[in-house]
XYZ file of C-alpha atoms in Angstrom:
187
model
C 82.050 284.426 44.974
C 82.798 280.813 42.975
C 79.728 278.758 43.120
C 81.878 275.269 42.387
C 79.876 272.571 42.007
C 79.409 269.481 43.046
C 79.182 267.801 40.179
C 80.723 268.081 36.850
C 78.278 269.846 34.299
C 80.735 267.823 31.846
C 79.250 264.639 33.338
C 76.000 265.354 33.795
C 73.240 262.737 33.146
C 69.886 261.941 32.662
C 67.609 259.968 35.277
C 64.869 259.419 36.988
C 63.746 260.966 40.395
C 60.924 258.588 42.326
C 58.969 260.837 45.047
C 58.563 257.198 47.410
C 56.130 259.720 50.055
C 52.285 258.352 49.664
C 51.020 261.009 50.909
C 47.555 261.382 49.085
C 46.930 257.337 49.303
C 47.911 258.326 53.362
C 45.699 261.130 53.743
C 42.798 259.253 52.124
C 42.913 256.145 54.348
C 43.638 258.916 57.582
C 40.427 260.245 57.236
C 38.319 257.408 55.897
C 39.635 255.347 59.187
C 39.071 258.187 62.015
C 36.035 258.941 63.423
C 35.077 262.807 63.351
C 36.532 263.371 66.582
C 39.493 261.358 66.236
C 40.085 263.407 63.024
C 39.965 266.881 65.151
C 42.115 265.663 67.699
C 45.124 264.677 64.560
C 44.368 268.181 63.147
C 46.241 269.360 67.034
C 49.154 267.692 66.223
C 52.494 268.863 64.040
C 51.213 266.922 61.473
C 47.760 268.574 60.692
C 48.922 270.338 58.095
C 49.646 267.432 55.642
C 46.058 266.452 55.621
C 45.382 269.391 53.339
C 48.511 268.992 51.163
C 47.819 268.752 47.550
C 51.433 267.658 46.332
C 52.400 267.231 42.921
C 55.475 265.598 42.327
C 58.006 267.093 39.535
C 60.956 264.847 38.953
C 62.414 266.229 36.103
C 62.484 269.262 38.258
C 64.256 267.989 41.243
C 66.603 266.268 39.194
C 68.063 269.095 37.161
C 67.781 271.466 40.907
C 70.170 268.451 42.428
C 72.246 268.990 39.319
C 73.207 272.409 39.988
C 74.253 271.503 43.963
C 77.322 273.295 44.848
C 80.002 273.119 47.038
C 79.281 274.943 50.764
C 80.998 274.839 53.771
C 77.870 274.529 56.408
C 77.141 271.516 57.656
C 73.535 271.569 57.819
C 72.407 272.688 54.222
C 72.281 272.176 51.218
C 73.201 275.049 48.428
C 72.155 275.274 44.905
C 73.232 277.540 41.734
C 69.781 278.788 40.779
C 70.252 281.323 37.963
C 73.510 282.485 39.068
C 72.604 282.819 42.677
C 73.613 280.677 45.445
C 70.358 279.178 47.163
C 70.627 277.582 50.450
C 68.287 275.232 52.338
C 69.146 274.646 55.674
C 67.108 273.397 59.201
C 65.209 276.685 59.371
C 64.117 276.658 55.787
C 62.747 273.414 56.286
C 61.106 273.723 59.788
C 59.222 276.847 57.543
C 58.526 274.423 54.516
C 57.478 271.049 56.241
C 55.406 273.351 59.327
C 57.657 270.848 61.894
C 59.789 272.731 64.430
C 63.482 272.475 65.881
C 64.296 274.097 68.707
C 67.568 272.663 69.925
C 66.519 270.750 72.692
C 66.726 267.202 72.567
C 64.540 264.735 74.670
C 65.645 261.645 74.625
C 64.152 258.591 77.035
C 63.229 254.557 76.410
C 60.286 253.974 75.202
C 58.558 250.968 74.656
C 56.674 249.828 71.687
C 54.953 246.800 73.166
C 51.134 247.826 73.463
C 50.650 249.164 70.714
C 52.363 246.897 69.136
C 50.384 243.746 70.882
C 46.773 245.663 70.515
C 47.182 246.675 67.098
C 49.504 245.069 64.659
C 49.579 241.295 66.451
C 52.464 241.707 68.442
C 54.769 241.655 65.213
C 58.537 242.834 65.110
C 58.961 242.024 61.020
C 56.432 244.069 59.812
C 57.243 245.743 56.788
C 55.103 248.742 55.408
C 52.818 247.652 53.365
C 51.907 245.294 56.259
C 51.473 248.380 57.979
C 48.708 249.598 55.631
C 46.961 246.596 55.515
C 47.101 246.396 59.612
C 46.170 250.154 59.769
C 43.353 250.057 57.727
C 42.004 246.622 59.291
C 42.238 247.939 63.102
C 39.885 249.015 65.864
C 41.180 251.511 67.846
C 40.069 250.966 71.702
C 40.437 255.053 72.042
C 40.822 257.679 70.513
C 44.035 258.494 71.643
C 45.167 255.203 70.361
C 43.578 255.965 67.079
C 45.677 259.383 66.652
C 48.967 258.127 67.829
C 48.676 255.144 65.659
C 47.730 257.788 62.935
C 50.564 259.619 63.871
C 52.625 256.503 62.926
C 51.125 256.096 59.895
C 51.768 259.578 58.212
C 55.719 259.280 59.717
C 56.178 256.068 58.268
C 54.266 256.296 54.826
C 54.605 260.100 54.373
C 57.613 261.957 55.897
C 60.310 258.975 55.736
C 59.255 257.719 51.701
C 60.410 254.472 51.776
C 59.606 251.281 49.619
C 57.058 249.273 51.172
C 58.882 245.929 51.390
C 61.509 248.273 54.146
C 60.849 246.968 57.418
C 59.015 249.986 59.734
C 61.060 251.144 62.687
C 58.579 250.265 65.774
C 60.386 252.595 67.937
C 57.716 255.252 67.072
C 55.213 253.003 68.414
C 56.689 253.374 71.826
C 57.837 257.280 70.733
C 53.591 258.047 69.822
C 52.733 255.859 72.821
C 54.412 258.833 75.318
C 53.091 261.618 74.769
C 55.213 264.033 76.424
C 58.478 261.898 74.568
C 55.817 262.464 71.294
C 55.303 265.885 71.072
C 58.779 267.032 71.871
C 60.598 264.390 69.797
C 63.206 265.827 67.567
């Protein structure tokens, strides 16, 4: 079997990879802003796990791994040439990695983002993320419940998405977090 890939060796080139997930800077203000009990009830959602995530970034080595990406004719995943070998990645492999589950069914139903939105982050629609932090770690939660869904937020926005923080933050998972049924079966 030809592992062709996607990219010329011949053209290959140096760069730099940025890792844009905050995830310790997250984790920190997670558990410096909930209360004891607020904290237990995040550690019962999908996301527990990342509180206790000690990631270290290696760009050099996810640079020269994208290098070696080769051609494959699934549609969801991604195949390297790691020593020889053809190495796939595909939804399972990362439900395993990230601890976050797929199971095929979608749920899909309007939600609406304006209480949390009005309680918490002064009814805004242009906030971008770093107004985010700033509003997250200036809030008072009326609930708990509140507290862990706008937690929830948080770790999406900051963590699993890595994005610049002058990107505007999609509010839709205020209204996603706000139903909980829509939020804990939310592919």
């Amino acid at each position: 079997m030809e592992l062709r890939p996607k990219i010329d060796p011949a053209i290959y080139a140096s760069a730099n990879v940025s890792c844009l997930s905050h995830l310790a800077k997250t984790v920190t203000a997670i558990k410096g802003k909930l209360a004891p009990r607020q904290l237990a009830m995040f550690r019962k959602t999908i996301f527990s796990h990342l509180l206790d995530v000690d990631l270290v970034f290696n760009g050099p080595l996810v640079h020269n791994i994208l290098l070696r990406e080769v051609e494959d004719s699934t549609t969801d995943s991604i195949s390297f040439n790691l020593f020889g070998r053809k190495v796939s990645f595909g939804r399972r492999e990362f439900d395993l990695i990230s601890g976050l589950k797929y199971d095929g069914s979608l749920v899909r139903k309007d939600t609406h983002v304006h209480r949390l939105r009005a309680l918490y982050f002064n009814d805004r629609s242009d906030l971008v993320l770093s107004d985010l932090e700033d509003l997250y770690e200036a809030a008072q939660f009326q609930d708990d419940f509140d507290a862990v869904k706008v937690s929830i937020v948080y770790m999406v926005e900051m963590v699993l998405l890595g994005r610049e923080r002058t990107v505007k933050f999609d509010q839709t998972l205020l209204g996603i977090v706000d139903d909980w049924e829509v939020c804990c079966n939310y592919d």
